[in-house]
PDB file of C-alpha atoms in Angstrom:
ATOM      1  CA  UNK A   1      36.672 -47.791 -24.097  1.00 64.00           C
ATOM      2  CA  UNK A   2      38.086 -47.393 -20.692  1.00 67.00           C
ATOM      3  CA  UNK A   3      36.758 -44.189 -20.406  1.00 60.00           C
ATOM      4  CA  UNK A   4      33.027 -44.923 -21.925  1.00 61.00           C
ATOM      5  CA  UNK A   5      32.786 -47.502 -19.360  1.00 61.00           C
ATOM      6  CA  UNK A   6      34.021 -45.368 -16.777  1.00 57.00           C
ATOM      7  CA  UNK A   7      31.448 -42.510 -17.603  1.00 61.00           C
ATOM      8  CA  UNK A   8      28.797 -45.461 -17.862  1.00 62.00           C
ATOM      9  CA  UNK A   9      29.628 -46.487 -14.144  1.00 67.00           C
ATOM     10  CA  UNK A  10      29.379 -42.781 -12.716  1.00 61.00           C
ATOM     11  CA  UNK A  11      26.182 -42.297 -14.364  1.00 69.00           C
ATOM     12  CA  UNK A  12      24.929 -45.506 -13.127  1.00 62.00           C
ATOM     13  CA  UNK A  13      26.100 -44.941  -9.782  1.00 65.00           C
ATOM     14  CA  UNK A  14      24.372 -41.190 -10.206  1.00 70.00           C
ATOM     15  CA  UNK A  15      21.037 -42.847 -11.291  1.00 69.00           C
ATOM     16  CA  UNK A  16      21.477 -45.294  -7.966  1.00 64.00           C
ATOM     17  CA  UNK A  17      22.049 -42.412  -5.302  1.00 63.00           C
ATOM     18  CA  UNK A  18      19.367 -40.427  -6.682  1.00 59.00           C
ATOM     19  CA  UNK A  19      17.053 -43.417  -7.018  1.00 60.00           C
ATOM     20  CA  UNK A  20      18.040 -44.018  -3.170  1.00 67.00           C
ATOM     21  CA  UNK A  21      17.556 -40.330  -2.020  1.00 65.00           C
ATOM     22  CA  UNK A  22      14.131 -40.437  -4.103  1.00 69.00           C
ATOM     23  CA  UNK A  23      12.877 -43.488  -2.047  1.00 68.00           C
ATOM     24  CA  UNK A  24      14.106 -41.950   1.363  1.00 62.00           C
ATOM     25  CA  UNK A  25      12.830 -38.641   1.068  1.00 71.00           C
ATOM     26  CA  UNK A  26       9.310 -40.777   0.271  1.00 61.00           C
ATOM     27  CA  UNK A  27       9.769 -43.004   3.087  1.00 65.00           C
ATOM     28  CA  UNK A  28      10.208 -39.581   5.443  1.00 68.00           C
ATOM     29  CA  UNK A  29       7.222 -37.661   3.977  1.00 68.00           C
ATOM     30  CA  UNK A  30       4.533 -41.031   4.410  1.00 73.00           C
ATOM     31  CA  UNK A  31       6.141 -41.394   7.925  1.00 71.00           C
ATOM     32  CA  UNK A  32       5.429 -37.648   8.607  1.00 81.00           C
ATOM     33  CA  UNK A  33       1.959 -38.013   6.743  1.00 83.00           C
ATOM     34  CA  UNK A  34       1.132 -40.994   9.471  1.00 79.00           C
ATOM     35  CA  UNK A  35       1.942 -39.192  12.135  1.00 84.00           C
ATOM     36  CA  UNK A  36       0.060 -36.213  11.639  1.00 87.00           C
ATOM     37  CA  UNK A  37      -2.634 -38.134  10.552  1.00 86.00           C
ATOM     38  CA  UNK A  38      -2.449 -40.211  13.464  1.00 90.00           C
ATOM     39  CA  UNK A  39      -2.452 -36.862  15.568  1.00 91.00           C
ATOM     40  CA  UNK A  40      -5.243 -35.587  14.137  1.00 92.00           C
ATOM     41  CA  UNK A  41      -7.208 -38.669  14.901  1.00 92.00           C
ATOM     42  CA  UNK A  42      -6.191 -38.349  18.933  1.00 93.00           C
ATOM     43  CA  UNK A  43      -6.681 -34.852  19.221  1.00 95.00           C
ATOM     44  CA  UNK A  44     -10.615 -35.452  17.210  1.00 95.00           C
ATOM     45  CA  UNK A  45     -10.894 -38.461  19.822  1.00 95.00           C
ATOM     46  CA  UNK A  46      -9.868 -36.801  22.806  1.00 95.00           C
ATOM     47  CA  UNK A  47     -12.392 -33.991  21.992  1.00 96.00           C
ATOM     48  CA  UNK A  48     -14.725 -36.431  22.086  1.00 95.00           C
ATOM     49  CA  UNK A  49     -14.324 -37.940  24.988  1.00 94.00           C
ATOM     50  CA  UNK A  50     -13.041 -35.138  27.534  1.00 94.00           C
ATOM     51  CA  UNK A  51     -15.540 -32.040  26.455  1.00 94.00           C
ATOM     52  CA  UNK A  52     -18.004 -31.962  28.548  1.00 93.00           C
ATOM     53  CA  UNK A  53     -21.639 -33.987  28.169  1.00 92.00           C
ATOM     54  CA  UNK A  54     -23.582 -30.852  28.477  1.00 91.00           C
ATOM     55  CA  UNK A  55     -21.647 -29.346  25.597  1.00 92.00           C
ATOM     56  CA  UNK A  56     -21.605 -31.546  23.021  1.00 94.00           C
ATOM     57  CA  UNK A  57     -24.185 -31.605  20.761  1.00 93.00           C
ATOM     58  CA  UNK A  58     -25.412 -34.278  18.120  1.00 94.00           C
ATOM     59  CA  UNK A  59     -24.112 -31.841  15.255  1.00 94.00           C
ATOM     60  CA  UNK A  60     -20.245 -31.308  17.138  1.00 96.00           C
ATOM     61  CA  UNK A  61     -20.593 -35.383  18.160  1.00 96.00           C
ATOM     62  CA  UNK A  62     -20.866 -35.920  13.792  1.00 95.00           C
ATOM     63  CA  UNK A  63     -18.542 -33.442  13.363  1.00 95.00           C
ATOM     64  CA  UNK A  64     -15.533 -35.129  15.102  1.00 96.00           C
ATOM     65  CA  UNK A  65     -16.812 -38.581  13.884  1.00 96.00           C
ATOM     66  CA  UNK A  66     -16.219 -37.379  10.480  1.00 94.00           C
ATOM     67  CA  UNK A  67     -12.805 -36.419  11.045  1.00 94.00           C
ATOM     68  CA  UNK A  68     -11.896 -39.678  12.570  1.00 95.00           C
ATOM     69  CA  UNK A  69     -13.523 -41.531  10.156  1.00 95.00           C
ATOM     70  CA  UNK A  70     -11.845 -39.259   7.126  1.00 93.00           C
ATOM     71  CA  UNK A  71      -8.159 -39.699   9.309  1.00 92.00           C
ATOM     72  CA  UNK A  72      -8.557 -43.301   9.590  1.00 93.00           C
ATOM     73  CA  UNK A  73      -9.135 -43.995   5.616  1.00 92.00           C
ATOM     74  CA  UNK A  74      -6.267 -41.747   4.702  1.00 89.00           C
ATOM     75  CA  UNK A  75      -4.549 -43.976   7.161  1.00 88.00           C
ATOM     76  CA  UNK A  76      -5.446 -47.011   5.168  1.00 90.00           C
ATOM     77  CA  UNK A  77      -4.216 -45.906   2.307  1.00 87.00           C
ATOM     78  CA  UNK A  78      -0.809 -44.976   3.688  1.00 86.00           C
ATOM     79  CA  UNK A  79      -1.058 -48.505   5.384  1.00 83.00           C
ATOM     80  CA  UNK A  80      -0.222 -47.204   9.078  1.00 82.00           C
ATOM     81  CA  UNK A  81       0.762 -50.049  11.565  1.00 83.00           C
ATOM     82  CA  UNK A  82      -1.784 -49.071  13.995  1.00 87.00           C
ATOM     83  CA  UNK A  83      -5.149 -50.595  14.249  1.00 91.00           C
ATOM     84  CA  UNK A  84      -6.700 -48.055  12.190  1.00 89.00           C
ATOM     85  CA  UNK A  85      -9.628 -50.915  11.027  1.00 91.00           C
ATOM     86  CA  UNK A  86     -10.490 -51.432  14.387  1.00 94.00           C
ATOM     87  CA  UNK A  87     -10.822 -47.355  14.724  1.00 93.00           C
ATOM     88  CA  UNK A  88     -13.362 -46.816  12.131  1.00 93.00           C
ATOM     89  CA  UNK A  89     -15.332 -49.643  13.079  1.00 94.00           C
ATOM     90  CA  UNK A  90     -15.423 -47.711  16.530  1.00 94.00           C
ATOM     91  CA  UNK A  91     -16.084 -44.392  15.225  1.00 94.00           C
ATOM     92  CA  UNK A  92     -18.639 -46.126  12.299  1.00 94.00           C
ATOM     93  CA  UNK A  93     -20.813 -47.706  15.607  1.00 95.00           C
ATOM     94  CA  UNK A  94     -20.577 -44.687  17.638  1.00 94.00           C
ATOM     95  CA  UNK A  95     -22.035 -42.388  14.767  1.00 95.00           C
ATOM     96  CA  UNK A  96     -24.719 -44.342  14.553  1.00 95.00           C
ATOM     97  CA  UNK A  97     -25.487 -44.529  18.074  1.00 95.00           C
ATOM     98  CA  UNK A  98     -25.464 -40.246  18.362  1.00 94.00           C
ATOM     99  CA  UNK A  99     -28.056 -40.350  14.942  1.00 94.00           C
ATOM    100  CA  UNK A 100     -30.080 -42.839  16.976  1.00 94.00           C
ATOM    101  CA  UNK A 101     -29.633 -40.550  19.847  1.00 92.00           C
ATOM    102  CA  UNK A 102     -28.207 -42.917  22.241  1.00 91.00           C
ATOM    103  CA  UNK A 103     -25.080 -41.607  23.126  1.00 90.00           C
ATOM    104  CA  UNK A 104     -25.329 -39.928  26.421  1.00 88.00           C
ATOM    105  CA  UNK A 105     -22.243 -38.589  28.085  1.00 87.00           C
ATOM    106  CA  UNK A 106     -22.705 -37.593  31.551  1.00 88.00           C
ATOM    107  CA  UNK A 107     -22.277 -33.395  32.432  1.00 89.00           C
ATOM    108  CA  UNK A 108     -19.340 -32.331  34.417  1.00 89.00           C
ATOM    109  CA  UNK A 109     -19.075 -29.689  36.809  1.00 87.00           C
ATOM    110  CA  UNK A 110     -17.643 -26.642  36.184  1.00 86.00           C
ATOM    111  CA  UNK A 111     -16.480 -25.775  40.106  1.00 86.00           C
ATOM    112  CA  UNK A 112     -12.986 -24.517  39.321  1.00 89.00           C
ATOM    113  CA  UNK A 113     -10.643 -21.913  37.436  1.00 89.00           C
ATOM    114  CA  UNK A 114      -8.282 -24.886  36.691  1.00 91.00           C
ATOM    115  CA  UNK A 115     -11.379 -27.478  35.258  1.00 91.00           C
ATOM    116  CA  UNK A 116     -12.657 -24.074  33.051  1.00 90.00           C
ATOM    117  CA  UNK A 117      -9.559 -22.738  31.855  1.00 90.00           C
ATOM    118  CA  UNK A 118      -9.089 -26.738  30.445  1.00 93.00           C
ATOM    119  CA  UNK A 119     -12.285 -26.700  29.036  1.00 93.00           C
ATOM    120  CA  UNK A 120     -11.680 -23.527  27.556  1.00 92.00           C
ATOM    121  CA  UNK A 121      -8.361 -24.631  25.644  1.00 94.00           C
ATOM    122  CA  UNK A 122     -10.383 -28.299  24.419  1.00 96.00           C
ATOM    123  CA  UNK A 123     -13.163 -25.697  22.662  1.00 96.00           C
ATOM    124  CA  UNK A 124     -10.604 -23.903  21.251  1.00 94.00           C
ATOM    125  CA  UNK A 125      -8.668 -26.836  19.634  1.00 95.00           C
ATOM    126  CA  UNK A 126     -12.259 -27.786  18.176  1.00 96.00           C
ATOM    127  CA  UNK A 127     -12.840 -24.359  16.857  1.00 95.00           C
ATOM    128  CA  UNK A 128      -9.424 -24.994  15.030  1.00 94.00           C
ATOM    129  CA  UNK A 129     -10.405 -28.531  13.821  1.00 94.00           C
ATOM    130  CA  UNK A 130     -13.636 -27.143  12.283  1.00 95.00           C
ATOM    131  CA  UNK A 131     -11.892 -24.219  10.562  1.00 95.00           C
ATOM    132  CA  UNK A 132      -9.732 -26.451   9.477  1.00 93.00           C
ATOM    133  CA  UNK A 133     -11.997 -28.670   7.849  1.00 93.00           C
ATOM    134  CA  UNK A 134     -13.715 -26.008   6.287  1.00 94.00           C
ATOM    135  CA  UNK A 135     -10.505 -24.720   4.786  1.00 94.00           C
ATOM    136  CA  UNK A 136     -10.299 -28.321   3.454  1.00 91.00           C
ATOM    137  CA  UNK A 137     -13.644 -28.327   1.777  1.00 92.00           C
ATOM    138  CA  UNK A 138     -14.560 -31.020   3.920  1.00 91.00           C
ATOM    139  CA  UNK A 139     -17.945 -29.145   5.492  1.00 93.00           C
ATOM    140  CA  UNK A 140     -19.519 -26.346   3.689  1.00 93.00           C
ATOM    141  CA  UNK A 141     -19.806 -22.510   4.603  1.00 94.00           C
ATOM    142  CA  UNK A 142     -23.086 -23.098   6.338  1.00 94.00           C
ATOM    143  CA  UNK A 143     -22.016 -25.658   8.472  1.00 94.00           C
ATOM    144  CA  UNK A 144     -18.904 -24.047   9.509  1.00 94.00           C
ATOM    145  CA  UNK A 145     -20.466 -20.924  10.352  1.00 93.00           C
ATOM    146  CA  UNK A 146     -23.182 -22.655  12.562  1.00 93.00           C
ATOM    147  CA  UNK A 147     -20.814 -24.986  14.702  1.00 94.00           C
ATOM    148  CA  UNK A 148     -18.133 -22.065  14.940  1.00 94.00           C
ATOM    149  CA  UNK A 149     -20.578 -20.085  16.364  1.00 92.00           C
ATOM    150  CA  UNK A 150     -21.792 -22.417  18.824  1.00 93.00           C
ATOM    151  CA  UNK A 151     -18.619 -23.546  19.680  1.00 94.00           C
ATOM    152  CA  UNK A 152     -17.534 -19.894  20.805  1.00 92.00           C
ATOM    153  CA  UNK A 153     -21.174 -19.567  22.651  1.00 91.00           C
ATOM    154  CA  UNK A 154     -19.623 -22.184  24.771  1.00 93.00           C
ATOM    155  CA  UNK A 155     -16.604 -20.421  25.390  1.00 91.00           C
ATOM    156  CA  UNK A 156     -18.091 -17.828  26.770  1.00 90.00           C
ATOM    157  CA  UNK A 157     -20.760 -20.657  29.020  1.00 89.00           C
ATOM    158  CA  UNK A 158     -17.715 -22.215  30.152  1.00 90.00           C
ATOM    159  CA  UNK A 159     -16.578 -18.981  32.101  1.00 87.00           C
ATOM    160  CA  UNK A 160     -20.408 -18.577  33.171  1.00 88.00           C
ATOM    161  CA  UNK A 161     -21.140 -21.849  34.367  1.00 87.00           C
ATOM    162  CA  UNK A 162     -17.632 -21.122  36.875  1.00 87.00           C
ATOM    163  CA  UNK A 163     -19.345 -18.200  38.063  1.00 87.00           C
ATOM    164  CA  UNK A 164     -22.567 -19.663  38.611  1.00 86.00           C
ATOM    165  CA  UNK A 165     -20.849 -22.288  40.831  1.00 85.00           C
ATOM    166  CA  UNK A 166     -19.018 -19.667  42.842  1.00 89.00           C
ATOM    167  CA  UNK A 167     -22.226 -17.223  43.195  1.00 84.00           C
ATOM    168  CA  UNK A 168     -24.381 -20.728  44.696  1.00 85.00           C
ATOM    169  CA  UNK A 169     -21.393 -21.256  47.003  1.00 86.00           C
ATOM    170  CA  UNK A 170     -21.692 -17.663  48.216  1.00 86.00           C
ATOM    171  CA  UNK A 171     -24.800 -17.728  48.804  1.00 84.00           C
ATOM    172  CA  UNK A 172     -24.616 -21.054  50.992  1.00 88.00           C
ATOM    173  CA  UNK A 173     -22.130 -18.872  52.864  1.00 90.00           C
ATOM    174  CA  UNK A 174     -24.317 -16.238  53.316  1.00 87.00           C
ATOM    175  CA  UNK A 175     -21.535 -14.099  51.471  1.00 89.00           C
ATOM    176  CA  UNK A 176     -24.519 -12.338  49.488  1.00 85.00           C
ATOM    177  CA  UNK A 177     -22.241  -9.634  47.781  1.00 87.00           C
ATOM    178  CA  UNK A 178     -20.144 -12.074  46.489  1.00 85.00           C
ATOM    179  CA  UNK A 179     -22.666 -13.801  45.092  1.00 82.00           C
ATOM    180  CA  UNK A 180     -24.408 -10.833  43.205  1.00 82.00           C
ATOM    181  CA  UNK A 181     -20.722 -10.296  41.910  1.00 86.00           C
ATOM    182  CA  UNK A 182     -20.446 -13.725  40.787  1.00 85.00           C
ATOM    183  CA  UNK A 183     -23.776 -13.563  38.925  1.00 82.00           C
ATOM    184  CA  UNK A 184     -22.892 -10.371  37.474  1.00 82.00           C
ATOM    185  CA  UNK A 185     -19.632 -11.905  35.994  1.00 84.00           C
ATOM    186  CA  UNK A 186     -21.629 -14.515  34.613  1.00 84.00           C
ATOM    187  CA  UNK A 187     -24.277 -12.286  33.034  1.00 83.00           C
ATOM    188  CA  UNK A 188     -21.133 -10.285  31.230  1.00 86.00           C
ATOM    189  CA  UNK A 189     -19.780 -13.644  29.787  1.00 83.00           C
ATOM    190  CA  UNK A 190     -22.945 -14.617  28.129  1.00 82.00           C
ATOM    191  CA  UNK A 191     -23.883 -11.252  27.114  1.00 82.00           C
ATOM    192  CA  UNK A 192     -20.922 -11.665  24.735  1.00 83.00           C
ATOM    193  CA  UNK A 193     -23.235 -13.920  22.625  1.00 81.00           C
ATOM    194  CA  UNK A 194     -26.003 -11.686  22.224  1.00 79.00           C
ATOM    195  CA  UNK A 195     -27.450 -13.551  19.243  1.00 82.00           C
ATOM    196  CA  UNK A 196     -27.782 -16.821  20.896  1.00 78.00           C
ATOM    197  CA  UNK A 197     -31.249 -17.013  22.675  1.00 78.00           C
ATOM    198  CA  UNK A 198     -29.655 -19.379  25.325  1.00 76.00           C
ATOM    199  CA  UNK A 199     -27.086 -16.965  26.473  1.00 74.00           C
ATOM    200  CA  UNK A 200     -29.974 -14.253  26.448  1.00 78.00           C
ATOM    201  CA  UNK A 201     -32.146 -16.884  28.348  1.00 77.00           C
ATOM    202  CA  UNK A 202     -29.472 -17.211  30.932  1.00 73.00           C
ATOM    203  CA  UNK A 203     -28.651 -13.035  31.183  1.00 71.00           C
ATOM    204  CA  UNK A 204     -32.401 -12.772  32.351  1.00 76.00           C
ATOM    205  CA  UNK A 205     -31.981 -15.438  34.763  1.00 74.00           C
ATOM    206  CA  UNK A 206     -28.576 -14.195  36.604  1.00 73.00           C
ATOM    207  CA  UNK A 207     -30.174 -10.734  36.940  1.00 73.00           C
ATOM    208  CA  UNK A 208     -33.499 -11.942  38.263  1.00 73.00           C
ATOM    209  CA  UNK A 209     -31.519 -13.606  41.021  1.00 69.00           C
ATOM    210  CA  UNK A 210     -29.385 -10.661  41.333  1.00 70.00           C
ATOM    211  CA  UNK A 211     -32.791  -8.591  42.037  1.00 62.00           C
TER     212      UNK A 211
END
């Protein structure tokens, strides 16, 4: 009888320990998911706020907002302690503004190598985000391909914009050779996106200035 009682106590103890461990693992996994989702929301919001206005098309804005909305809904399901409902409301209001073409963002001059590198980093993060959305089945292949191609063009344009700014500065200083070299560099950057009409138009413009 004592042996059976002892065995029952041991069994119950093992079950309680296993149950406690399962709950702890579930708590840790939930916390991990919440942190990852909050990071994802903040990353998309940062890209939306910090990528220069002249680079963000409505399509790119809507992709970022879509990511923010989906993340908010996932956070709500996990009962995050963050003000997720307010985030979602803000994202939905912003989506309406974008769709009504009322979201106007100021352009930013790319006037230093540091600024060019920073914007390039933002665009690379945007590229990875779009790739991730495609792999997760959040957007179709056509949408992904179109936007990834455009973001790649923007990376080249960021470098070109810096060279153009430098070229104009050299012209003001009457350093024509340096200006021509800078326009050549800008043309080379834009030439990397030969299938983009805007890039080819820019290359033609740079070549005209070089002459």
